[in-house]
Amino acid sequence: MAQIPYVYIGKRILATIPILLGVTFLVVGAAEFIPGSRAERLSSKGALSQEQIAAIEKKYGWDKPFHERYFIYLKKVIVDGDWGQSSKTGQLVSDQLIKKIPATMELTVVAMVLATFFGVFIGIIAALKPFSWIDYASMVGALTGISFPVFWLGIMMQLLIYPYSGRLPFEMAATFEPVTNFYLIDTLFWGPDGSFIAAVQHIALPAMALATIPLAVIARMTRASMMEVLTKDYVRTATAKGLARHIVIIKHALKNALIPIVTIAGLQLAALLGGAVLTESVFDWPGLGKFIVESAVAKDVVALQGAVLFVAVIFTLMNLVVDVSYGFIDPRIRVGKD
Amino acid sequence: MKNRVIVSVGLMATLFLAGCPKKSTTNSGANISKKLIEHPVGTGPFVFKKWNRDENIVLSSNANYWGGAPKVKTLIVVPVTENSTRLEKLKKGEIQVLDGLRPADAKGLKGNADITVLRQTGMNMGYLSMNVEKAPFNNKKVRQAVAAIIPKSEIIRLNFEGFATAAVNPMPPNFYGWDDSGKVEAPNFEKAKKLMAESGLKLPITTELWHMPNPRPYMTEPNKIALLIRESLKKIGIEASLVTKKWEFYLSETKKGNHPMCLLGWTADVADPDNFLYLLLGKDNIGATNVSRYGNQEVNDLLVKAQSTIDLRERSAIYKKVQQIIREEAPMVPLVHADQLMAYRKNVKGFNLHATGRKDFDKVDSGKDTLVFARGGDSSKLDPAFVDDGESVAICTNVYEGLVRYKRGSTEIEACLATSWKQSKDGKEWTFELRKDVKFHDDTPFDADAVIFNFERLVMKDNPYHDDAMLNQNLYKNIKKIEKVDSHTVKFILDSPVASFLGNLTVYTAMIASPKAIKRSKELEK
């Protein structure tokens, strides 16, 4: 077991600070370029008097100059933990974000399990019979998977199979009291009869749509990595020892081919956790991605800032986790010791 | 291994149980721990049960409703963003009532044995504005020529699939005071060419026609309409190039009067001619909603006079006169009044869509206890004083009620929480008798104090519950004082007579919420 690389982790955490500062600056700065008065955007018909506009701008602190607003925002987020209040819904942005996490996480986990399992499986098969029809078929399939835009694939799935949307059928969702907000868990333990199956049905299509791209990426990565490892001496030795083929493949080859796969899977996971904007919108999945889209459409600047910052934090943290995990998977990598 | 899975699932569950408190589902006031924007408390036919944002809003039948408990025991309101998915779910019967139906889809539903399409003329108008301060439209003959050649029926056929009414006057025909002396005319190029010749201008004239960048409720495809109009203009020697801008700029630039011609529209909340004629054509509103910059003093005086003319017949006559002047002077060409389109399953009976967009579910009978209503987006806030998006209004109008309301299917005003009312001769004092034995959903009584509490919150700047960000405040700015006559009688004292006062009271902003809930809401804010 490798030593826990405290110094390395510490350095990496410190390195995330300028990244996050940069993100906040971009996010707050970008909001400056949205045309029209912020106060007027609150009312769909713009039927506000000048006094009302002034009062609203004062209330939200929009009358101050940019640099002042930026530092106020930073201080509030970092020191007070106050992410501001959504102008559209009047809720605290932090409350809203926390409620969106379970939905996004549930979809992401299911999609990533699908993508990793099938991706690795297809990749191994392709690597075992390189340049055979099965290799070409799976790699063409993977390429197609990367190329399909999710919004098209999702809509096609809905048209051809069934228009699933949301996390449960409407009546079931309305009578049901979520406990963990992970619907697969909730319906399994506390849901009415048949609700778990309904939850599985409802997550299946969005998860498949979301899984296509990571699946294709993982399959290609597995194939390349496995093909390299399979030519190594220790694989030949293991085969020569008379070990069963599946043991050679899984215990000797796959284990060593895993590093690049973990990297790519980790990064894909981070990207999906940040909210699958397209998939969630197409399937009405009430997660972070849909929240971002709706905040943007409503020009709810405060909520949008919060959401983007939140995604940036998740992404940087996931990157950190991936980097640190190398040390545990492969003892040869000695991070933190120059 | 199996044990480990169960333990970790259990651990996760416990963490989330601790982290996310269960939502309150009771409707007794004692247990509500949410702000009014999250948990509305009114007197209406439906009691708010719960709101799982972006997933569903659940309302239940108010058993004590004074107008009779609704037959629908549970009303589930869901957002389904994708138009095609929403329609598909209606066809499959997963939802019973659908809002946000596109004209093309409405056409496609014709002949469907299970689904009824509901058409309701909206309180809107799309129009072509001509800036009377800019050449060539400072010339009345040119404006009249343009007005004579607009192909309204073609616009309706091509852009609304026929689901719209051609506009004659700058206000919808279901308003009182609508002038019926004009009619929709087919494009008359002979007449227009003659007018252009009389104008004395050298042809061809080059100008700009501005159109909105995005669809609006009153104009689904502004760019196509602009193209149609450009073709017609060409035939009488006006070469218009099409211009569009981002919506916010479009609004601010047209307010400033930087356009020669532009497409625009208007949607009203109050079925009152003032809401269209004064705002769009009154001289006082140049620089704001009067984008044609029409500065006719006579018209402005008439419109201001009408605002305080309490006698309906007299008021109606003034508006008719104004509409005739506008048709003659043509500072704008009214184009269409777009229909509001909804659809529901055939087994749904008694649903009502009002011209104001109000959706009444209280008399609905679908033969089942549960009804699912789907629309394109979720509500945002459910406090009537802060609401003006259609998705929130649809919930508010079923949970809250005002003193008066529009009758189903007309713009006539009828009693609601007030049983009767009378006004003083000078139109400055309005006395309302309130309904007795009405309770808010949190069991607190509805009485004069509750009414006064709500209106003081809305209009009194120094009231502790007032907020400057409350929308539509200016509808009620004339209220100077609200007096309690007895426990169920209130008197509104205005600083000047307002003819549309009753109409303004029908707007959702003036709906009455439980004072107890408002107070608690304020405490929670702190």
PDB file of N, CA and C in Angstrom, chain A residues 35-36 40 43-45 48 52 55-56 59 85 87-91 100 102 158 162-163 165 167 170-171 173-174 176-183 185 189-190 284 286 290 294 299, chain B residues 9 13 16-17 23 25 35 37-38 50 52-56 58 76 78 80-82 85 88-89 92 94-95 246 248-249 255 267 269 370 372 380-381 388 467-471 473 508:
ATOM      1  N   PRO A  35     -27.450  41.909 -22.033  1.00  0.00           N
ATOM      2  CA  PRO A  35     -28.078  43.208 -22.285  1.00  0.00           C
ATOM      3  C   PRO A  35     -29.330  43.428 -21.443  1.00  0.00           C
ATOM      4  N   GLY A  36     -29.684  44.682 -21.289  1.00  0.00           N
ATOM      5  CA  GLY A  36     -30.906  45.030 -20.579  1.00  0.00           C
ATOM      6  C   GLY A  36     -30.667  45.203 -19.092  1.00  0.00           C
ATOM      7  N   GLU A  40     -35.309  44.952 -14.764  1.00  0.00           N
ATOM      8  CA  GLU A  40     -36.411  44.799 -15.705  1.00  0.00           C
ATOM      9  C   GLU A  40     -36.625  43.352 -16.102  1.00  0.00           C
ATOM     10  N   SER A  43     -39.384  41.216 -14.356  1.00  0.00           N
ATOM     11  CA  SER A  43     -40.775  41.262 -14.763  1.00  0.00           C
ATOM     12  C   SER A  43     -40.857  40.910 -16.241  1.00  0.00           C
ATOM     13  N   SER A  44     -41.712  39.954 -16.562  1.00  0.00           N
ATOM     14  CA  SER A  44     -41.748  39.473 -17.936  1.00  0.00           C
ATOM     15  C   SER A  44     -42.225  40.554 -18.892  1.00  0.00           C
ATOM     16  N   LYS A  45     -43.004  41.500 -18.411  1.00  0.00           N
ATOM     17  CA  LYS A  45     -43.519  42.517 -19.310  1.00  0.00           C
ATOM     18  C   LYS A  45     -42.771  43.840 -19.164  1.00  0.00           C
ATOM     19  N   LEU A  48     -42.207  47.876 -14.903  1.00  0.00           N
ATOM     20  CA  LEU A  48     -41.738  48.401 -13.626  1.00  0.00           C
ATOM     21  C   LEU A  48     -41.497  49.907 -13.747  1.00  0.00           C
ATOM     22  N   GLN A  52     -39.174  51.583  -8.834  1.00  0.00           N
ATOM     23  CA  GLN A  52     -39.123  50.157  -8.531  1.00  0.00           C
ATOM     24  C   GLN A  52     -37.798  49.569  -8.979  1.00  0.00           C
ATOM     25  N   ALA A  55     -35.141  50.526  -6.611  1.00  0.00           N
ATOM     26  CA  ALA A  55     -35.253  49.807  -5.348  1.00  0.00           C
ATOM     27  C   ALA A  55     -34.743  48.379  -5.485  1.00  0.00           C
ATOM     28  N   ILE A  56     -35.080  47.753  -6.618  1.00  0.00           N
ATOM     29  CA  ILE A  56     -34.651  46.376  -6.823  1.00  0.00           C
ATOM     30  C   ILE A  56     -33.133  46.322  -6.970  1.00  0.00           C
ATOM     31  N   LYS A  59     -31.647  46.571  -3.678  1.00  0.00           N
ATOM     32  CA  LYS A  59     -31.866  45.385  -2.865  1.00  0.00           C
ATOM     33  C   LYS A  59     -30.843  44.301  -3.193  1.00  0.00           C
ATOM     34  N   GLN A  85     -29.382  34.830  -3.616  1.00  0.00           N
ATOM     35  CA  GLN A  85     -30.778  34.424  -3.714  1.00  0.00           C
ATOM     36  C   GLN A  85     -31.192  34.487  -5.180  1.00  0.00           C
ATOM     37  N   SER A  87     -33.190  35.280  -8.293  1.00  0.00           N
ATOM     38  CA  SER A  87     -34.192  36.320  -8.507  1.00  0.00           C
ATOM     39  C   SER A  87     -35.472  35.728  -9.077  1.00  0.00           C
ATOM     40  N   LYS A  88     -35.362  34.585  -9.747  1.00  0.00           N
ATOM     41  CA  LYS A  88     -36.559  33.991 -10.348  1.00  0.00           C
ATOM     42  C   LYS A  88     -37.431  33.327  -9.289  1.00  0.00           C
ATOM     43  N   THR A  89     -36.825  32.547  -8.405  1.00  0.00           N
ATOM     44  CA  THR A  89     -37.633  31.764  -7.473  1.00  0.00           C
ATOM     45  C   THR A  89     -37.602  32.306  -6.058  1.00  0.00           C
ATOM     46  N   GLY A  90     -36.694  33.234  -5.765  1.00  0.00           N
ATOM     47  CA  GLY A  90     -36.621  33.772  -4.411  1.00  0.00           C
ATOM     48  C   GLY A  90     -36.003  32.808  -3.417  1.00  0.00           C
ATOM     49  N   GLN A  91     -35.503  31.665  -3.886  1.00  0.00           N
ATOM     50  CA  GLN A  91     -34.887  30.693  -2.978  1.00  0.00           C
ATOM     51  C   GLN A  91     -33.396  30.991  -2.842  1.00  0.00           C
ATOM     52  N   LYS A 100     -30.556  19.654  -6.158  1.00  0.00           N
ATOM     53  CA  LYS A 100     -30.377  19.130  -7.516  1.00  0.00           C
ATOM     54  C   LYS A 100     -29.346  17.995  -7.552  1.00  0.00           C
ATOM     55  N   PRO A 102     -28.794  15.056  -5.834  1.00  0.00           N
ATOM     56  CA  PRO A 102     -29.139  13.639  -5.918  1.00  0.00           C
ATOM     57  C   PRO A 102     -29.586  13.206  -7.314  1.00  0.00           C
ATOM     58  N   GLN A 158     -36.835   8.786 -27.363  1.00  0.00           N
ATOM     59  CA  GLN A 158     -38.182   9.068 -26.865  1.00  0.00           C
ATOM     60  C   GLN A 158     -39.226   8.802 -27.937  1.00  0.00           C
ATOM     61  N   TYR A 162     -40.394   5.282 -26.065  1.00  0.00           N
ATOM     62  CA  TYR A 162     -41.507   5.784 -25.279  1.00  0.00           C
ATOM     63  C   TYR A 162     -41.107   7.146 -24.738  1.00  0.00           C
ATOM     64  N   PRO A 163     -42.012   8.093 -24.687  1.00  0.00           N
ATOM     65  CA  PRO A 163     -41.591   9.405 -24.183  1.00  0.00           C
ATOM     66  C   PRO A 163     -41.428   9.418 -22.667  1.00  0.00           C
ATOM     67  N   SER A 165     -40.045  10.766 -19.324  1.00  0.00           N
ATOM     68  CA  SER A 165     -39.408  11.989 -18.844  1.00  0.00           C
ATOM     69  C   SER A 165     -39.609  12.040 -17.350  1.00  0.00           C
ATOM     70  N   ARG A 167     -38.450  11.447 -13.335  1.00  0.00           N
ATOM     71  CA  ARG A 167     -37.840  10.313 -12.651  1.00  0.00           C
ATOM     72  C   ARG A 167     -38.823   9.206 -12.319  1.00  0.00           C
ATOM     73  N   PHE A 170     -45.928  10.544 -13.386  1.00  0.00           N
ATOM     74  CA  PHE A 170     -46.370  11.728 -12.645  1.00  0.00           C
ATOM     75  C   PHE A 170     -47.153  11.402 -11.367  1.00  0.00           C
ATOM     76  N   GLU A 171     -48.129  10.507 -11.503  1.00  0.00           N
ATOM     77  CA  GLU A 171     -48.983  10.257 -10.335  1.00  0.00           C
ATOM     78  C   GLU A 171     -48.190   9.612  -9.219  1.00  0.00           C
ATOM     79  N   ALA A 173     -44.940   9.910  -8.690  1.00  0.00           N
ATOM     80  CA  ALA A 173     -44.011  10.893  -8.133  1.00  0.00           C
ATOM     81  C   ALA A 173     -44.732  11.826  -7.172  1.00  0.00           C
ATOM     82  N   ALA A 174     -45.994  12.136  -7.484  1.00  0.00           N
ATOM     83  CA  ALA A 174     -46.705  13.108  -6.664  1.00  0.00           C
ATOM     84  C   ALA A 174     -47.169  12.527  -5.345  1.00  0.00           C
ATOM     85  N   PHE A 176     -45.617  10.232  -3.752  1.00  0.00           N
ATOM     86  CA  PHE A 176     -44.477   9.594  -3.142  1.00  0.00           C
ATOM     87  C   PHE A 176     -43.646  10.628  -2.401  1.00  0.00           C
ATOM     88  N   GLU A 177     -43.173  10.272  -1.226  1.00  0.00           N
ATOM     89  CA  GLU A 177     -42.400  11.223  -0.422  1.00  0.00           C
ATOM     90  C   GLU A 177     -40.922  10.824  -0.436  1.00  0.00           C
ATOM     91  N   PRO A 178     -40.100  11.517  -1.211  1.00  0.00           N
ATOM     92  CA  PRO A 178     -38.705  11.088  -1.294  1.00  0.00           C
ATOM     93  C   PRO A 178     -37.985  11.205   0.054  1.00  0.00           C
ATOM     94  N   VAL A 179     -37.133  10.247   0.334  1.00  0.00           N
ATOM     95  CA  VAL A 179     -36.403  10.244   1.604  1.00  0.00           C
ATOM     96  C   VAL A 179     -34.957  10.655   1.364  1.00  0.00           C
ATOM     97  N   THR A 180     -34.284   9.927   0.484  1.00  0.00           N
ATOM     98  CA  THR A 180     -32.881  10.254   0.201  1.00  0.00           C
ATOM     99  C   THR A 180     -32.781  11.129  -1.028  1.00  0.00           C
ATOM    100  N   ASN A 181     -33.857  11.204  -1.793  1.00  0.00           N
ATOM    101  CA  ASN A 181     -33.878  11.883  -3.090  1.00  0.00           C
ATOM    102  C   ASN A 181     -33.114  11.142  -4.170  1.00  0.00           C
ATOM    103  N   PHE A 182     -32.557   9.977  -3.818  1.00  0.00           N
ATOM    104  CA  PHE A 182     -32.081   9.061  -4.861  1.00  0.00           C
ATOM    105  C   PHE A 182     -33.250   8.136  -5.124  1.00  0.00           C
ATOM    106  N   TYR A 183     -33.905   8.296  -6.275  1.00  0.00           N
ATOM    107  CA  TYR A 183     -35.169   7.593  -6.447  1.00  0.00           C
ATOM    108  C   TYR A 183     -35.026   6.082  -6.528  1.00  0.00           C
ATOM    109  N   ILE A 185     -33.074   4.283  -4.757  1.00  0.00           N
ATOM    110  CA  ILE A 185     -33.019   3.816  -3.366  1.00  0.00           C
ATOM    111  C   ILE A 185     -34.371   4.021  -2.692  1.00  0.00           C
ATOM    112  N   PHE A 189     -36.845   0.920  -1.119  1.00  0.00           N
ATOM    113  CA  PHE A 189     -37.119   0.685   0.297  1.00  0.00           C
ATOM    114  C   PHE A 189     -38.473   1.196   0.756  1.00  0.00           C
ATOM    115  N   TRP A 190     -38.872   2.372   0.234  1.00  0.00           N
ATOM    116  CA  TRP A 190     -40.060   3.002   0.788  1.00  0.00           C
ATOM    117  C   TRP A 190     -41.184   3.198  -0.225  1.00  0.00           C
ATOM    118  N   ASP A 284     -36.214  15.913 -19.210  1.00  0.00           N
ATOM    119  CA  ASP A 284     -36.810  16.568 -18.050  1.00  0.00           C
ATOM    120  C   ASP A 284     -36.294  16.002 -16.742  1.00  0.00           C
ATOM    121  N   PRO A 286     -34.637  16.386 -13.358  1.00  0.00           N
ATOM    122  CA  PRO A 286     -34.510  17.614 -12.556  1.00  0.00           C
ATOM    123  C   PRO A 286     -33.172  17.757 -11.848  1.00  0.00           C
ATOM    124  N   LYS A 290     -30.239  20.768 -15.975  1.00  0.00           N
ATOM    125  CA  LYS A 290     -31.484  21.441 -16.332  1.00  0.00           C
ATOM    126  C   LYS A 290     -31.596  22.761 -15.570  1.00  0.00           C
ATOM    127  N   GLU A 294     -32.227  26.379 -17.244  1.00  0.00           N
ATOM    128  CA  GLU A 294     -33.380  27.205 -16.901  1.00  0.00           C
ATOM    129  C   GLU A 294     -32.973  28.536 -16.284  1.00  0.00           C
ATOM    130  N   LYS A 299     -32.458  34.231 -17.305  1.00  0.00           N
ATOM    131  CA  LYS A 299     -31.473  35.260 -16.986  1.00  0.00           C
ATOM    132  C   LYS A 299     -31.394  35.501 -15.479  1.00  0.00           C
TER     133      LYS A 299
ATOM    134  N   VAL B   9     -25.493   1.333   1.711  1.00  0.00           N
ATOM    135  CA  VAL B   9     -26.740   1.963   1.275  1.00  0.00           C
ATOM    136  C   VAL B   9     -27.450   2.573   2.481  1.00  0.00           C
ATOM    137  N   ALA B  13     -28.382   6.444   3.163  1.00  0.00           N
ATOM    138  CA  ALA B  13     -29.763   6.814   3.428  1.00  0.00           C
ATOM    139  C   ALA B  13     -29.857   7.634   4.712  1.00  0.00           C
ATOM    140  N   PHE B  16     -28.650  11.139   4.272  1.00  0.00           N
ATOM    141  CA  PHE B  16     -29.577  12.018   3.569  1.00  0.00           C
ATOM    142  C   PHE B  16     -30.835  12.293   4.378  1.00  0.00           C
ATOM    143  N   LEU B  17     -31.218  11.302   5.186  1.00  0.00           N
ATOM    144  CA  LEU B  17     -32.354  11.536   6.081  1.00  0.00           C
ATOM    145  C   LEU B  17     -32.041  12.690   7.011  1.00  0.00           C
ATOM    146  N   LYS B  23     -40.390  16.847   3.721  1.00  0.00           N
ATOM    147  CA  LYS B  23     -41.198  18.026   3.440  1.00  0.00           C
ATOM    148  C   LYS B  23     -42.521  17.938   4.187  1.00  0.00           C
ATOM    149  N   THR B  25     -46.295  17.986   4.666  1.00  0.00           N
ATOM    150  CA  THR B  25     -47.365  17.728   3.707  1.00  0.00           C
ATOM    151  C   THR B  25     -48.716  18.102   4.297  1.00  0.00           C
ATOM    152  N   LYS B  35     -41.877  29.842   3.505  1.00  0.00           N
ATOM    153  CA  LYS B  35     -42.298  31.179   3.109  1.00  0.00           C
ATOM    154  C   LYS B  35     -43.505  31.080   2.170  1.00  0.00           C
ATOM    155  N   ILE B  37     -43.910  32.310  -0.709  1.00  0.00           N
ATOM    156  CA  ILE B  37     -43.561  32.019  -2.103  1.00  0.00           C
ATOM    157  C   ILE B  37     -43.384  30.522  -2.319  1.00  0.00           C
ATOM    158  N   GLU B  38     -43.140  29.777  -1.233  1.00  0.00           N
ATOM    159  CA  GLU B  38     -42.946  28.330  -1.348  1.00  0.00           C
ATOM    160  C   GLU B  38     -44.212  27.566  -1.014  1.00  0.00           C
ATOM    161  N   LYS B  50     -47.928  20.196  -1.756  1.00  0.00           N
ATOM    162  CA  LYS B  50     -46.452  20.171  -1.756  1.00  0.00           C
ATOM    163  C   LYS B  50     -45.907  20.589  -3.102  1.00  0.00           C
ATOM    164  N   ASN B  52     -42.403  19.910  -5.257  1.00  0.00           N
ATOM    165  CA  ASN B  52     -41.109  19.311  -5.469  1.00  0.00           C
ATOM    166  C   ASN B  52     -40.567  19.997  -6.713  1.00  0.00           C
ATOM    167  N   ARG B  53     -39.753  20.999  -6.541  1.00  0.00           N
ATOM    168  CA  ARG B  53     -39.390  21.870  -7.669  1.00  0.00           C
ATOM    169  C   ARG B  53     -38.918  21.093  -8.891  1.00  0.00           C
ATOM    170  N   ASP B  54     -39.371  21.523 -10.036  1.00  0.00           N
ATOM    171  CA  ASP B  54     -39.057  20.922 -11.334  1.00  0.00           C
ATOM    172  C   ASP B  54     -39.658  19.537 -11.518  1.00  0.00           C
ATOM    173  N   GLU B  55     -40.399  19.039 -10.521  1.00  0.00           N
ATOM    174  CA  GLU B  55     -41.009  17.720 -10.693  1.00  0.00           C
ATOM    175  C   GLU B  55     -42.528  17.790 -10.614  1.00  0.00           C
ATOM    176  N   ASN B  56     -43.052  18.349  -9.521  1.00  0.00           N
ATOM    177  CA  ASN B  56     -44.502  18.454  -9.452  1.00  0.00           C
ATOM    178  C   ASN B  56     -44.952  19.426  -8.373  1.00  0.00           C
ATOM    179  N   VAL B  58     -48.428  19.659  -6.036  1.00  0.00           N
ATOM    180  CA  VAL B  58     -49.630  18.899  -5.747  1.00  0.00           C
ATOM    181  C   VAL B  58     -50.621  19.781  -4.997  1.00  0.00           C
ATOM    182  N   ILE B  76     -52.383  17.382  -9.908  1.00  0.00           N
ATOM    183  CA  ILE B  76     -50.929  17.317 -10.008  1.00  0.00           C
ATOM    184  C   ILE B  76     -50.500  18.174 -11.189  1.00  0.00           C
ATOM    185  N   VAL B  78     -47.421  19.407 -13.501  1.00  0.00           N
ATOM    186  CA  VAL B  78     -46.046  19.009 -13.799  1.00  0.00           C
ATOM    187  C   VAL B  78     -45.472  19.827 -14.952  1.00  0.00           C
ATOM    188  N   VAL B  80     -43.276  19.787 -18.265  1.00  0.00           N
ATOM    189  CA  VAL B  80     -42.650  18.921 -19.273  1.00  0.00           C
ATOM    190  C   VAL B  80     -42.132  19.863 -20.353  1.00  0.00           C
ATOM    191  N   THR B  81     -40.816  20.053 -20.390  1.00  0.00           N
ATOM    192  CA  THR B  81     -40.244  21.116 -21.213  1.00  0.00           C
ATOM    193  C   THR B  81     -40.417  20.861 -22.708  1.00  0.00           C
ATOM    194  N   GLU B  82     -40.143  19.653 -23.118  1.00  0.00           N
ATOM    195  CA  GLU B  82     -40.135  19.331 -24.551  1.00  0.00           C
ATOM    196  C   GLU B  82     -41.568  19.299 -25.084  1.00  0.00           C
ATOM    197  N   THR B  85     -42.756  15.836 -26.408  1.00  0.00           N
ATOM    198  CA  THR B  85     -42.939  14.851 -25.339  1.00  0.00           C
ATOM    199  C   THR B  85     -44.254  15.105 -24.607  1.00  0.00           C
ATOM    200  N   GLU B  88     -47.103  13.927 -26.662  1.00  0.00           N
ATOM    201  CA  GLU B  88     -47.131  12.463 -26.706  1.00  0.00           C
ATOM    202  C   GLU B  88     -47.754  11.904 -25.432  1.00  0.00           C
ATOM    203  N   LYS B  89     -47.447  12.527 -24.308  1.00  0.00           N
ATOM    204  CA  LYS B  89     -47.966  12.058 -23.027  1.00  0.00           C
ATOM    205  C   LYS B  89     -49.467  12.302 -22.910  1.00  0.00           C
ATOM    206  N   LYS B  92     -51.056   9.548 -24.869  1.00  0.00           N
ATOM    207  CA  LYS B  92     -51.009   8.262 -24.164  1.00  0.00           C
ATOM    208  C   LYS B  92     -51.888   8.272 -22.922  1.00  0.00           C
ATOM    209  N   GLU B  94     -51.197   9.898 -20.115  1.00  0.00           N
ATOM    210  CA  GLU B  94     -50.460  10.103 -18.868  1.00  0.00           C
ATOM    211  C   GLU B  94     -50.786  11.453 -18.242  1.00  0.00           C
ATOM    212  N   ILE B  95     -51.130  12.413 -19.116  1.00  0.00           N
ATOM    213  CA  ILE B  95     -51.605  13.688 -18.598  1.00  0.00           C
ATOM    214  C   ILE B  95     -52.978  13.950 -19.190  1.00  0.00           C
ATOM    215  N   LYS B 246     -31.323  41.912 -30.651  1.00  0.00           N
ATOM    216  CA  LYS B 246     -31.600  41.104 -29.460  1.00  0.00           C
ATOM    217  C   LYS B 246     -32.786  41.696 -28.709  1.00  0.00           C
ATOM    218  N   GLU B 248     -33.832  42.462 -25.730  1.00  0.00           N
ATOM    219  CA  GLU B 248     -33.738  43.562 -24.774  1.00  0.00           C
ATOM    220  C   GLU B 248     -33.433  44.876 -25.492  1.00  0.00           C
ATOM    221  N   PHE B 249     -32.496  44.806 -26.483  1.00  0.00           N
ATOM    222  CA  PHE B 249     -32.184  45.997 -27.265  1.00  0.00           C
ATOM    223  C   PHE B 249     -33.389  46.418 -28.082  1.00  0.00           C
ATOM    224  N   LYS B 255     -38.475  51.765 -27.769  1.00  0.00           N
ATOM    225  CA  LYS B 255     -38.965  52.755 -26.806  1.00  0.00           C
ATOM    226  C   LYS B 255     -38.391  54.131 -27.115  1.00  0.00           C
ATOM    227  N   THR B 267     -49.724  42.291 -24.344  1.00  0.00           N
ATOM    228  CA  THR B 267     -50.627  41.380 -23.655  1.00  0.00           C
ATOM    229  C   THR B 267     -51.081  42.075 -22.384  1.00  0.00           C
ATOM    230  N   ASP B 269     -53.345  42.235 -18.640  1.00  0.00           N
ATOM    231  CA  ASP B 269     -53.852  41.441 -17.524  1.00  0.00           C
ATOM    232  C   ASP B 269     -55.275  41.833 -17.193  1.00  0.00           C
ATOM    233  N   THR B 370     -57.822  11.887  -9.524  1.00  0.00           N
ATOM    234  CA  THR B 370     -56.562  12.567  -9.785  1.00  0.00           C
ATOM    235  C   THR B 370     -56.535  13.122 -11.202  1.00  0.00           C
ATOM    236  N   VAL B 372     -53.866  15.166 -13.941  1.00  0.00           N
ATOM    237  CA  VAL B 372     -52.507  15.657 -14.186  1.00  0.00           C
ATOM    238  C   VAL B 372     -52.556  16.751 -15.247  1.00  0.00           C
ATOM    239  N   SER B 380     -42.409  29.743 -10.483  1.00  0.00           N
ATOM    240  CA  SER B 380     -41.214  30.252  -9.817  1.00  0.00           C
ATOM    241  C   SER B 380     -41.497  30.692  -8.385  1.00  0.00           C
ATOM    242  N   LYS B 381     -42.538  31.509  -8.189  1.00  0.00           N
ATOM    243  CA  LYS B 381     -42.899  31.966  -6.845  1.00  0.00           C
ATOM    244  C   LYS B 381     -44.411  31.889  -6.720  1.00  0.00           C
ATOM    245  N   ASP B 388     -45.609  37.220 -11.882  1.00  0.00           N
ATOM    246  CA  ASP B 388     -46.260  37.603 -13.123  1.00  0.00           C
ATOM    247  C   ASP B 388     -45.952  36.653 -14.258  1.00  0.00           C
ATOM    248  N   ASP B 467     -42.849  45.500  -0.077  1.00  0.00           N
ATOM    249  CA  ASP B 467     -41.568  45.338  -0.746  1.00  0.00           C
ATOM    250  C   ASP B 467     -41.659  46.084  -2.075  1.00  0.00           C
ATOM    251  N   ASP B 468     -40.637  46.887  -2.370  1.00  0.00           N
ATOM    252  CA  ASP B 468     -40.682  47.661  -3.615  1.00  0.00           C
ATOM    253  C   ASP B 468     -40.638  46.769  -4.844  1.00  0.00           C
ATOM    254  N   ALA B 469     -40.158  45.550  -4.671  1.00  0.00           N
ATOM    255  CA  ALA B 469     -40.048  44.660  -5.822  1.00  0.00           C
ATOM    256  C   ALA B 469     -41.385  43.995  -6.172  1.00  0.00           C
ATOM    257  N   MET B 470     -42.432  44.300  -5.421  1.00  0.00           N
ATOM    258  CA  MET B 470     -43.739  43.706  -5.752  1.00  0.00           C
ATOM    259  C   MET B 470     -44.182  44.208  -7.121  1.00  0.00           C
ATOM    260  N   LEU B 471     -44.667  43.295  -7.940  1.00  0.00           N
ATOM    261  CA  LEU B 471     -44.995  43.641  -9.312  1.00  0.00           C
ATOM    262  C   LEU B 471     -46.419  44.198  -9.405  1.00  0.00           C
ATOM    263  N   GLN B 473     -47.631  46.957  -8.859  1.00  0.00           N
ATOM    264  CA  GLN B 473     -48.069  47.879  -7.804  1.00  0.00           C
ATOM    265  C   GLN B 473     -48.831  49.082  -8.339  1.00  0.00           C
ATOM    266  N   TYR B 508     -54.384  38.869 -10.414  1.00  0.00           N
ATOM    267  CA  TYR B 508     -53.841  37.984  -9.377  1.00  0.00           C
ATOM    268  C   TYR B 508     -53.091  38.731  -8.289  1.00  0.00           C
TER     269      TYR B 508
END
